[in-house]
Coordinates of C-alpha atoms in Angstrom, one line a residue:
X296 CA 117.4 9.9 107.2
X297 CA 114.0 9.9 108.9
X298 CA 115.0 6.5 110.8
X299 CA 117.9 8.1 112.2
X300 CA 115.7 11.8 113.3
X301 CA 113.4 9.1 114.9
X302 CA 116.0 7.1 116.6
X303 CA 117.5 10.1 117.9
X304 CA 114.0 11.1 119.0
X305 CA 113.4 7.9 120.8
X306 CA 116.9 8.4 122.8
X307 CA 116.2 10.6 125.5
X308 CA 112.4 9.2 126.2
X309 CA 113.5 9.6 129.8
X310 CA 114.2 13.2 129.1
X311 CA 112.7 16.2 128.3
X312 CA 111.2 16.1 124.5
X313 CA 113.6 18.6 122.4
X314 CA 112.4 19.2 118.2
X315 CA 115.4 19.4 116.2
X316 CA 114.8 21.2 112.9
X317 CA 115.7 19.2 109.8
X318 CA 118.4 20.5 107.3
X319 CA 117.0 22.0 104.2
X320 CA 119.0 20.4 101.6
X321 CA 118.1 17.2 102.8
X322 CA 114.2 17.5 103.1
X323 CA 114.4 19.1 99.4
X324 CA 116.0 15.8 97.8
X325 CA 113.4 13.8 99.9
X326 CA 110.7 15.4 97.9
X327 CA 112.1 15.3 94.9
X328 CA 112.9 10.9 95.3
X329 CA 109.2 10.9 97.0
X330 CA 107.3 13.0 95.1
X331 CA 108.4 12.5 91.2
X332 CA 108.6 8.6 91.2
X333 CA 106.8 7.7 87.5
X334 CA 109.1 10.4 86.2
X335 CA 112.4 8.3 87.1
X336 CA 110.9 5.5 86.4
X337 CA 110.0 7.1 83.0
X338 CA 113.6 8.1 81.9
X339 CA 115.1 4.7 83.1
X340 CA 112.9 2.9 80.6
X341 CA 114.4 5.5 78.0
X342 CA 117.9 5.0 79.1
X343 CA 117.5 1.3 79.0
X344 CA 116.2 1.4 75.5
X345 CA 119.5 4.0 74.7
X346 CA 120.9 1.7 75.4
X347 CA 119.6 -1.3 72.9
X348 CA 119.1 0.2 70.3
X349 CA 122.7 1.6 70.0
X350 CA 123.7 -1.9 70.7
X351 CA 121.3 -3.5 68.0
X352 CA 122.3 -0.7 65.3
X353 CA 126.1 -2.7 65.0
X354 CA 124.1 -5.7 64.3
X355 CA 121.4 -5.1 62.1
X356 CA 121.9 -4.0 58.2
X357 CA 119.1 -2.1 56.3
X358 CA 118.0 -4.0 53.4
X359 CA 119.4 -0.5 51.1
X360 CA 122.4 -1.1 53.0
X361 CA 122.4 -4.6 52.3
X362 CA 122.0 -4.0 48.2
X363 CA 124.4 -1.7 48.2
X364 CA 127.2 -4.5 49.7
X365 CA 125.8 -7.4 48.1
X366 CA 127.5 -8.1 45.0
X367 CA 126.1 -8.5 41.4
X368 CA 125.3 -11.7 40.3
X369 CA 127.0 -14.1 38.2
X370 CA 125.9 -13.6 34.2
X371 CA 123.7 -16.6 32.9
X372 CA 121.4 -17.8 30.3
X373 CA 117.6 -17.1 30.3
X374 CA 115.9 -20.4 29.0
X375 CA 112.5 -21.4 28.1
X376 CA 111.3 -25.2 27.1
X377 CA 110.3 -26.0 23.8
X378 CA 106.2 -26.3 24.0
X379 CA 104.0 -28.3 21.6
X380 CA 100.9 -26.1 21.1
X381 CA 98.1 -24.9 18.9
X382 CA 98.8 -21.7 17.1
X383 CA 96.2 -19.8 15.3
X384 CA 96.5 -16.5 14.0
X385 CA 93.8 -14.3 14.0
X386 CA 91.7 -11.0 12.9
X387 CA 90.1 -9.5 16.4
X388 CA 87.5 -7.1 15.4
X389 CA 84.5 -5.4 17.1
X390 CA 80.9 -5.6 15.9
X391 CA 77.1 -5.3 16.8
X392 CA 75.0 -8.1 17.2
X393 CA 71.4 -6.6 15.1
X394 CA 69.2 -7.5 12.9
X395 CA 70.2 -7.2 9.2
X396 CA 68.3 -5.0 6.6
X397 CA 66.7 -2.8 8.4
X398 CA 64.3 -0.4 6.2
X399 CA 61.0 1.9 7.0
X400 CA 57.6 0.4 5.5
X401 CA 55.2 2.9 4.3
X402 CA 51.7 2.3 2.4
X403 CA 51.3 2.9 -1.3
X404 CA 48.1 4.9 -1.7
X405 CA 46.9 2.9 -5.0
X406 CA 43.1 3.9 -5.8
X407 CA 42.0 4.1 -2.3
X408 CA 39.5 7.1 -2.0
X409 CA 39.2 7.4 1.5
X410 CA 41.8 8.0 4.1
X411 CA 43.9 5.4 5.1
X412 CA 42.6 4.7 8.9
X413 CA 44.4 1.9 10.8
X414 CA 41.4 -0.2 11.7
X415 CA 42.8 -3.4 13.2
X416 CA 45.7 -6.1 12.9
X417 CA 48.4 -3.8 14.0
X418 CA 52.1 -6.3 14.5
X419 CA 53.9 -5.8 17.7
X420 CA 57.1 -5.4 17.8
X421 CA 59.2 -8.8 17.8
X422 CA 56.4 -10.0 15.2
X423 CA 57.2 -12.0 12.0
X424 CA 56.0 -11.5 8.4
X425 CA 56.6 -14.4 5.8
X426 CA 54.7 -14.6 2.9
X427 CA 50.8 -13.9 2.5
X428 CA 51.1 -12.4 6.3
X429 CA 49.0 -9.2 7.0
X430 CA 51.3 -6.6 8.2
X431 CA 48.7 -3.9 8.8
X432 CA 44.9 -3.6 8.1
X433 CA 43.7 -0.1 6.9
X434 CA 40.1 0.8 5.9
X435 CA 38.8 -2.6 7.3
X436 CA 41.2 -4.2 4.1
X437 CA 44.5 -5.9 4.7
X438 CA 48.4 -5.5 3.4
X439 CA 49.4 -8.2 2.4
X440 CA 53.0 -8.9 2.6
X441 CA 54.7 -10.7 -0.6
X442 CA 58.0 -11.7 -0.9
X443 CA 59.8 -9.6 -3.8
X444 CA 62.1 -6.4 -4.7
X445 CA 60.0 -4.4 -6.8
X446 CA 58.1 -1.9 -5.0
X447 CA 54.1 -1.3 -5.9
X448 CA 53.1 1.3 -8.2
X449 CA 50.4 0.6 -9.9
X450 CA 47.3 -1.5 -9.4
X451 CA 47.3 -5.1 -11.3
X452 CA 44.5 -5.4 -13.7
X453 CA 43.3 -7.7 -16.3
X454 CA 45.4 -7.1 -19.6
X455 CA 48.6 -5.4 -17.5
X456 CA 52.0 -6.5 -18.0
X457 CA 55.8 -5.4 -16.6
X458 CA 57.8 -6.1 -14.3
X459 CA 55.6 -5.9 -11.5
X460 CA 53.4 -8.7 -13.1
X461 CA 55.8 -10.5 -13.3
X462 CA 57.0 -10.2 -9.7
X463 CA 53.1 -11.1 -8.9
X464 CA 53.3 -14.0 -10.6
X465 CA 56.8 -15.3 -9.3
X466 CA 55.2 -15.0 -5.4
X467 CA 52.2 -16.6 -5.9
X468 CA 54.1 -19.2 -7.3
X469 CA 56.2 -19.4 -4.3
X470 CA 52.7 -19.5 -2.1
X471 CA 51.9 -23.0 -4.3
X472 CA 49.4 -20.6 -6.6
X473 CA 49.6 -21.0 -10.2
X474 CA 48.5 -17.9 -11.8
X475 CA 48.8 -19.0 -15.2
X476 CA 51.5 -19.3 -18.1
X477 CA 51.0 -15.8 -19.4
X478 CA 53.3 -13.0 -19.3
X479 CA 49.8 -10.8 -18.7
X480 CA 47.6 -10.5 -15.9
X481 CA 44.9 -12.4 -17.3
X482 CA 41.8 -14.5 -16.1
X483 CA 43.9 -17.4 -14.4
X484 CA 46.3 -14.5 -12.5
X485 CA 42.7 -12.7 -11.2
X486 CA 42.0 -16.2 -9.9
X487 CA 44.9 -16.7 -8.4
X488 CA 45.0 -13.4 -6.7
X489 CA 41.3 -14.2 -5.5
X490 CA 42.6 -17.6 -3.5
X491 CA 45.7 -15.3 -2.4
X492 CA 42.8 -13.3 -0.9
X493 CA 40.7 -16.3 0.5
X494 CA 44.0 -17.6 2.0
X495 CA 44.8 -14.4 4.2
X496 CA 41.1 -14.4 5.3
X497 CA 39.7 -11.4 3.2
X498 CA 37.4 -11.3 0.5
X499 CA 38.5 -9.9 -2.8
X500 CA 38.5 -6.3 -4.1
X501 CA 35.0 -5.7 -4.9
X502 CA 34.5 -4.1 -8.9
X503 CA 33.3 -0.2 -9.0
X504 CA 29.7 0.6 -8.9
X505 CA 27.8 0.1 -11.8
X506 CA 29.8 -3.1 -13.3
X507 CA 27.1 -5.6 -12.9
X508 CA 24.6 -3.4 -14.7
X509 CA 27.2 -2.9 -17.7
X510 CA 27.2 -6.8 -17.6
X511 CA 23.8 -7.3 -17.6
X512 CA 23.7 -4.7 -20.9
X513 CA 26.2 -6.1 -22.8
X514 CA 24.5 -9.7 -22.4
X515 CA 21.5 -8.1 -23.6
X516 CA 23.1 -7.1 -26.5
X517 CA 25.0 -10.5 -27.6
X518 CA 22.0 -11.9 -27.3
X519 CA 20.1 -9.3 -29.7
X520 CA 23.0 -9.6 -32.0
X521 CA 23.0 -13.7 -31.8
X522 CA 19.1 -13.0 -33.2
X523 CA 20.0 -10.5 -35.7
X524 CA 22.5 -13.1 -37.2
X525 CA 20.3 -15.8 -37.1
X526 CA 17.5 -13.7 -38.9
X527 CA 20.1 -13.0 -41.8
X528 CA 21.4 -16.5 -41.8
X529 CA 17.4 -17.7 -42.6
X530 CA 17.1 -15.5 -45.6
X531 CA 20.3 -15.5 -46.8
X532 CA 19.5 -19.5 -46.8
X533 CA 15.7 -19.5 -48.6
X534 CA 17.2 -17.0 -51.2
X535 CA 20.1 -19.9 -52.2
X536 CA 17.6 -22.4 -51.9
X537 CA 15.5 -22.0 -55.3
X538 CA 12.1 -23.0 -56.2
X539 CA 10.7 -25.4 -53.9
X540 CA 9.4 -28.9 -55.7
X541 CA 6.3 -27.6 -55.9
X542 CA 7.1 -24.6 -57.6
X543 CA 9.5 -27.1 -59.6
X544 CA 6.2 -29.2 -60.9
X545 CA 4.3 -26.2 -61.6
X546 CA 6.5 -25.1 -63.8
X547 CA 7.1 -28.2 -65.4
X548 CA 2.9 -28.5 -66.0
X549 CA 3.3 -24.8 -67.3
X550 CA 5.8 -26.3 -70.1
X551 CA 3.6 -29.3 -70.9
X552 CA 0.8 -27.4 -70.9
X553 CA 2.1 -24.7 -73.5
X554 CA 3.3 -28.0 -75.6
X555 CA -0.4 -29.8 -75.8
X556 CA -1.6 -26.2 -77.0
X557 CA 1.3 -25.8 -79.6
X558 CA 0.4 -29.7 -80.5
X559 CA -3.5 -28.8 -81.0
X560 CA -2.6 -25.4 -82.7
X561 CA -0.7 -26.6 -85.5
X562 CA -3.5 -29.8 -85.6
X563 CA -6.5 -27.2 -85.9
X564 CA -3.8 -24.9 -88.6
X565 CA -4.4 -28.6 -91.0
X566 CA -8.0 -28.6 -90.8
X567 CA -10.3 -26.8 -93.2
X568 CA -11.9 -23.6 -92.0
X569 CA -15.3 -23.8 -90.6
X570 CA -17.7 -21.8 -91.9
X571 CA -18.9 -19.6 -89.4
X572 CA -15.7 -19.7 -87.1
X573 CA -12.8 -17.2 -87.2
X574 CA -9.9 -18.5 -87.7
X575 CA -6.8 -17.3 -86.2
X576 CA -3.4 -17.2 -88.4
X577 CA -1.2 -16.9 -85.4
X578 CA -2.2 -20.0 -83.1
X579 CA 0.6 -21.8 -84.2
X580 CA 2.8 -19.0 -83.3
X581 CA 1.3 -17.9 -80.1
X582 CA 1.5 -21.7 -78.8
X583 CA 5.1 -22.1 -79.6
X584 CA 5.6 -18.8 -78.0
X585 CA 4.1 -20.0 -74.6
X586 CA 6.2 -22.9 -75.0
X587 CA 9.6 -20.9 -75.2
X588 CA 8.2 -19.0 -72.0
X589 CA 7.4 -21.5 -70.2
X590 CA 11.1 -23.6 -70.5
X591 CA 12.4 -19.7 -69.8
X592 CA 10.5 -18.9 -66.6
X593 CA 11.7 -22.7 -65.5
X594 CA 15.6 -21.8 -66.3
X595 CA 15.3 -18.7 -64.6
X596 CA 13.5 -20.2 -61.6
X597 CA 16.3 -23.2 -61.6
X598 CA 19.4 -20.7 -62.0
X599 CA 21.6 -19.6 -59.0
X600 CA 20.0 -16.7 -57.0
X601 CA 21.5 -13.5 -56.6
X602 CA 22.0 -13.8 -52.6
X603 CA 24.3 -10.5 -52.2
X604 CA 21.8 -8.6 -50.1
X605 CA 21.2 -11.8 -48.1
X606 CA 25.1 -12.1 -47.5
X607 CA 25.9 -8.7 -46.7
X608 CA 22.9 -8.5 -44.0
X609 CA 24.8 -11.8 -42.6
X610 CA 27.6 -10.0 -42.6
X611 CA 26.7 -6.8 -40.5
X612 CA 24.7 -9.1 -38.6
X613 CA 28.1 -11.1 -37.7
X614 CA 30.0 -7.8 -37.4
X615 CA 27.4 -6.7 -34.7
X616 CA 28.0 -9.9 -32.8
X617 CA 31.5 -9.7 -32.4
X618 CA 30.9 -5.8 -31.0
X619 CA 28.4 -6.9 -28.2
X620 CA 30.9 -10.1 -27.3
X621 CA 33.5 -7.6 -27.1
X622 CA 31.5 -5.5 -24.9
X623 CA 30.3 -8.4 -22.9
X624 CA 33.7 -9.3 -22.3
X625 CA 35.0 -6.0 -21.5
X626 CA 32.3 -5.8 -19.0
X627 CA 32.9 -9.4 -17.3
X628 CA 36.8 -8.3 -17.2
X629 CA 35.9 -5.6 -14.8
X630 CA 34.0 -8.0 -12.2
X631 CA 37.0 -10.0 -12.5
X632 CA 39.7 -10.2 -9.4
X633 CA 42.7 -7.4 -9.5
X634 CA 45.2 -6.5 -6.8
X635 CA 45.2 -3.0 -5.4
X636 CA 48.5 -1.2 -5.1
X637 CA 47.4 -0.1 -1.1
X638 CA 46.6 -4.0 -0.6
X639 CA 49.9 -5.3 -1.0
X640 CA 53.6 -4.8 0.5
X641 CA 56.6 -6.6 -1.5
X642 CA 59.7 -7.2 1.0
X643 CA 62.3 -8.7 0.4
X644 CA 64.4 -11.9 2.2
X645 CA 61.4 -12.9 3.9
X646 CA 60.6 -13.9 6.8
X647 CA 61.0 -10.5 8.1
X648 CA 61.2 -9.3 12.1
X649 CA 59.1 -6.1 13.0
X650 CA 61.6 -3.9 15.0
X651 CA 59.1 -1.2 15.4
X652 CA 55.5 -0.3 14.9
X653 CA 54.6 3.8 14.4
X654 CA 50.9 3.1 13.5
X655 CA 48.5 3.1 16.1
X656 CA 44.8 1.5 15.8
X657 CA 42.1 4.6 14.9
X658 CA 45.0 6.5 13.3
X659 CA 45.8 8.0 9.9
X660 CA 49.1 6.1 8.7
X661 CA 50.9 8.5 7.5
X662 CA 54.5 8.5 6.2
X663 CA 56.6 5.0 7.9
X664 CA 53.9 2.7 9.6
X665 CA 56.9 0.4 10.7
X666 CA 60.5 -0.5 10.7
X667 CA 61.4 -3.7 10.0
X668 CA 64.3 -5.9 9.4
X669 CA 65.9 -9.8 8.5
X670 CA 64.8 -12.4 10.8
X671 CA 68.1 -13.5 11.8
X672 CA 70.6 -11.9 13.9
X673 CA 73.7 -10.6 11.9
X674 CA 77.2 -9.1 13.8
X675 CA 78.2 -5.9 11.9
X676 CA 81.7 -5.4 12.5
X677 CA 84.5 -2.9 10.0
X678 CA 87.7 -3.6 9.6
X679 CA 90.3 -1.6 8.0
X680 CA 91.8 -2.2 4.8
X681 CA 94.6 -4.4 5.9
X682 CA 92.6 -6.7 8.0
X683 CA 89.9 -6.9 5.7
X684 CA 92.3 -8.3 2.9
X685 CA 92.9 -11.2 4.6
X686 CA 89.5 -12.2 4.8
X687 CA 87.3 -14.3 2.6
X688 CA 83.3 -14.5 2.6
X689 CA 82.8 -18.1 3.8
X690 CA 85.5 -17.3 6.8
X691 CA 84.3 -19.0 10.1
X692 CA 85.2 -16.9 13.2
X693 CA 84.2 -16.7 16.8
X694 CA 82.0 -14.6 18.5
X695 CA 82.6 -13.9 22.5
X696 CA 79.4 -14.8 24.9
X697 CA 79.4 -13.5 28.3
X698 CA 82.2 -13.7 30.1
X699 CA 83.7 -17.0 28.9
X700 CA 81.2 -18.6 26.2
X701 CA 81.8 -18.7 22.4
X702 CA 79.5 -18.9 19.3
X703 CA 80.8 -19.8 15.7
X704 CA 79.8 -17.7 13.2
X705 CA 80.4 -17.3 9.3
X706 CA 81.8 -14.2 6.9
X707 CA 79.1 -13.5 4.6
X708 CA 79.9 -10.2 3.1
X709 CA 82.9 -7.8 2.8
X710 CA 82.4 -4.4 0.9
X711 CA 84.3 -1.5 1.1
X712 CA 82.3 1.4 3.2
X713 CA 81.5 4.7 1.9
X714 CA 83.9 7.6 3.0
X715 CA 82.8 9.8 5.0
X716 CA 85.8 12.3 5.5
X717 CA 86.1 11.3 9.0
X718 CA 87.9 8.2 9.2
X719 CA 91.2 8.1 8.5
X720 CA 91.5 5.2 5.5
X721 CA 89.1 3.2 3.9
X722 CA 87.7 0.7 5.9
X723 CA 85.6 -2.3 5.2
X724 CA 82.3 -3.2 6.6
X725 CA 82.0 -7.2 7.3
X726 CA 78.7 -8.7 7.8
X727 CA 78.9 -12.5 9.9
X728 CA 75.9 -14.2 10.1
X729 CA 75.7 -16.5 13.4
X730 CA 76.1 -20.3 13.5
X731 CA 72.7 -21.8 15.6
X732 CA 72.2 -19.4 18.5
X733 CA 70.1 -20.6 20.5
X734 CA 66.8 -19.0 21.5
X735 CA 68.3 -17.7 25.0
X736 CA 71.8 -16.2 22.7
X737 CA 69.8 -14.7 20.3
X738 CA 68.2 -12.5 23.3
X739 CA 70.8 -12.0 25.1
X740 CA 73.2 -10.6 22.5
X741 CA 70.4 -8.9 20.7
X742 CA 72.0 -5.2 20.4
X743 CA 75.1 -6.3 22.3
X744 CA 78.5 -5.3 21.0
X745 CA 81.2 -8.4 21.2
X746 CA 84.9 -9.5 20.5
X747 CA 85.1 -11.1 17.3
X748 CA 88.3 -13.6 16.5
X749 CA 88.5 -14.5 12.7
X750 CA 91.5 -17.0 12.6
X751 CA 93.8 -16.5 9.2
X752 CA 96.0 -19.0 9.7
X753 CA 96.5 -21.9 12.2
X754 CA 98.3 -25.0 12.6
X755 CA 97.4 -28.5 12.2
X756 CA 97.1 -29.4 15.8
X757 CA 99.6 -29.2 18.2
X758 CA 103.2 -28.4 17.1
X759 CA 106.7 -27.5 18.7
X760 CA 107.1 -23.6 19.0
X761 CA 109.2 -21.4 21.0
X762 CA 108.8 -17.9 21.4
X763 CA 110.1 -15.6 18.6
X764 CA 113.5 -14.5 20.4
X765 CA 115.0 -17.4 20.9
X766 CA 114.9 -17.6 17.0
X767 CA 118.3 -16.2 15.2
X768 CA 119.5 -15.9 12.0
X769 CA 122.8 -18.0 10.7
X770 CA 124.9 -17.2 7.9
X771 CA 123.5 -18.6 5.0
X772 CA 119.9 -16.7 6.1
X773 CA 118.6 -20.3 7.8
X774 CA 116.5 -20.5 11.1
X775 CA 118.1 -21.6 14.3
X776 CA 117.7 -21.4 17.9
X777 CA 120.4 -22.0 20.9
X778 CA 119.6 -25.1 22.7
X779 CA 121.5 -25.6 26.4
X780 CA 122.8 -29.4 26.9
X781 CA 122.3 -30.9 30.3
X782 CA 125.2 -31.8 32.3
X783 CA 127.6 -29.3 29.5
X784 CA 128.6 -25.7 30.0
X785 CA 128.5 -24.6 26.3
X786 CA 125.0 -24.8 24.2
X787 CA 124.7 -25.8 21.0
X788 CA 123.1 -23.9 18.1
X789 CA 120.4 -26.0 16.0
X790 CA 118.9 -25.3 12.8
X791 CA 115.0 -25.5 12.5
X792 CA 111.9 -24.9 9.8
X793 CA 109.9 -22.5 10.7
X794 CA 106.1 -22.3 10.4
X795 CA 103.1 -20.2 11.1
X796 CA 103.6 -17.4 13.4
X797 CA 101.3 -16.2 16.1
X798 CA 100.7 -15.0 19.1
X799 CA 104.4 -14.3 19.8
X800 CA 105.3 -18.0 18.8
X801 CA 106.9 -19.7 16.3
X802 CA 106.6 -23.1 14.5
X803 CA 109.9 -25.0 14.6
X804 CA 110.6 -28.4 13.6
X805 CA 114.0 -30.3 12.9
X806 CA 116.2 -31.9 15.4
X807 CA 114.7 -30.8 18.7
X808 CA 111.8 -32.0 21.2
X809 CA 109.3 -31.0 23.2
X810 CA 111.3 -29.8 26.9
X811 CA 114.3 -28.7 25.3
X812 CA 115.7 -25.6 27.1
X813 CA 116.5 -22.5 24.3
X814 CA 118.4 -19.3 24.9
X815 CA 115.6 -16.0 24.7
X816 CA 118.5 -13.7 26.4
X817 CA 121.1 -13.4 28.5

């Protein structure tokens, strides 16, 4: 339209210039063509795509449109092969990895008069005690751990025996220390208990005050009794003796002597008096009178003595003597070697792993100066009653490492657990004691809680099974499972033994192999 106004302008060049005015309908539709030309281009695109899709929508099907005209499949079998596999049927439980027997240590008090100040050789935790080790020093004297289940309650002293003796002896034994045959603590257990001391690196108990003066005393008086005895022993001996042989020959000359004067008496009796001399009537008789004498002082000096005083001084001087020995050895006995109750701690299962140490060096140990417990890492697990009764003690299982190790490990106890009014039936706590951690397992499952798997029941090695559905029951109550034949429409149903059951299998043997397609469902 502007071509034309302009070629109708360029007409009349010749002739005078003459402005037509241009119709208004037609400059309005200019503008709009001219001024608004994204806008058309804008709702072609849209009619274009009107267009498609409407076009597209008879060709393309939704996929809900699609199931809801596809037709349901044709009914079939659902198969699985026959597998040959391990099957093992187990108890799973859960347990802590610790260390077994924990208990708190605490010092017998004994006869020690002063307090009990931790001085030196405090255990850190982690430590080990086996026998003759020092678990604690207190008052600059050592405890000395034994292996045993009596506790101390009394100190061991010459002349003492019990029980606890007895336990004494039986660990120094076990340290290679023979502390004699006697049921008693006697002189061969105090020098047994001395080398216990000299082993640990201590000296002995030391005796009370005033011991080695008692000693010295009651040597003094053995030695004035030994005299005494002696003493009575000499007289008692030269009063049994008799005459000496000197006394023996003057008595004998006495005798002779009195004879000769008999003999010379009865000679002067025959002879005529003398005139002048008196004469005396009795000679004769006096003489023979001497001689009677005389053999009567020798039978009397030649007779047994009468050595009762003698004997009965030997006697109380004997008596004496054994009092002073007694004395003397009641005396020794307390210088000899004896085991404080404070000085020694009896634990049993040794060795024995410190968890814990409460006592601190330059303290008073008071009340529990340590925890300690087994050496060896144990799993406590519980189990209820069910489970439990199809375990043994002996019972190998395996303990979950990490994320995909293993460690064996072995039941060794199974004991019903207290009730406690919160758990609902009785349960059973199981202790398994691990199979040769090594030094790196033993830290890293230290306080850990794992998966336990204690296998009740397993095969022989491998052996066919097939899940549990494809197992039915015949007439006649037999085993059998639905086998599909290659190449045939119908299946076949074939009776089988079954076995051990687990993990959703089933043993099976008869006539079927490994491959074989059975029915599970349809």
């Amino acid at each position: 339209m502007d071509a034309i106004l302009q070629g109708d302008a360029g007409a009349g060049d010749d002739a005078a210039p003459e402005r037509v005015k241009p119709d208004p309908a037609v400059a309005g539709w200019r503008r709009v063509l001219h001024g608004n030309r994204a806008l058309w281009v804008l709702a072609a695109v849209a009619i274009v795509s009107l267009v498609a899709g409407v076009a597209l929508s008879a060709v393309i099907v939704s996929p809900g449109q699609a199931a809801a005209d596809a037709k349901p499949p044709e009914p079939g079998l659902i198969t699985v092969p026959v597998e040959l596999r391990t099957l093992s049927n187990d108890v799973t439980l859960r347990g802590d990895v610790v260390y077994a027997d924990s208990v708190d240590v605490t010092l017998e008090a004994g006869d020690r008069t002063g307090p009990a100040v931790v001085t030196g050789r405090v255990p850190e935790a982690g430590a080990t005690f086996g026998p003759a080790s020092v678990a604690l020093e207190v008052a600059g004297r050592p405890v000395i751990v034994l292996p045993g289940d009596l506790p101390v309650y009394r100190t061991l002293r010459l002349g003492l025996a019990g029980p606890d003796v007895n336990q004494l002896k039986e660990s120094l034994r076990s340290l290679g220390i023979d502390p004699g045959g006697s049921e008693t603590f006697d002189a061969a257990t105090a020098a047994a208990v001395a080398e216990l001391y000299a082993r640990v690196g201590y000296p002995a108990p030391q005796p009370a005050d005033g011991t080695d003066d008692a000693v010295r005393g009651a040597r003094d008086g053995v030695r004035s009794a030994e005299a005494g005895v002696a003493s009575a022993q000499r007289e008692l001996a030269n009063a049994g003796s008799g005459p000496s042989e000197a006394e023996r020959v003057a008595l004998d000359n006495d005798i002779r002597a009195a004879e000769r004067a008999l003999v010379t008496a009865k000679e002067d009796a025959k002879k005529p008096p003398v005139a002048g001399e008196p004469q005396n009537p009795n000679a004769v008789a006096d003489a023979e009178d001497a001689v009677r004498l005389a053999y009567a002082k020798r039978d009397v000096a030649l007779a047994a003595p009468d050595t009762g005083s003698q004997a009965s001084a030997v006697d109380f001087a004997q008596r004496a003597l054994a009092d002073a020995q007694e004395a003397l050895a009641a005396a020794e006995e307390g210088t000899l070697t004896f085991l404080p109750a404070s000085e020694v701690l009896y634990l049993s299962g040794l060795p024995r792993r410190v968890d814990e140490v409460m006592a601190k060096r330059g303290t008073v140990a008071q009340s529990a100066v340590m925890r300690v417990s087994g050496a060896e890492l144990i799993v406590a697990a519980s189990a209820a009653e069910s489970d439990a009764k199809l375990l043994t003690v002996g019972d190998t299982a395996t303990v979950a490492v990490g994320d995909d190790g293993s460690l064996s490990a072995t039941v060794t106890a199974l004991a019903p657990r207290k009730a406690t009014g919160k758990e609902a039936g009785v349960r059973y706590d199981v202790t398994l004691a691990l199979v040769d951690p090594t030094p790196e397992q033993v830290q890293s499952l230290q306080g850990q809680n794992v998966r336990i798997a204690i296998p009740i029941g397993a095969t022989a090695g491998e052996v066919l099974a097939v899940p549990a559905a494809a197992l039915t029951a015949g007439a006649g109550g037999e085993s059998r499972v639905e086998v599909v034949v290659p190449g045939e429409e119908d299946t076949k149903l074939v009776d089988v033994t079954t076995g051990l059951a687990a993990e959703g299998f089933v043993e099976i043997s008869g006539d079927i192999a490994e491959g074989e397609q059975v029915v599970v469902g349809r």
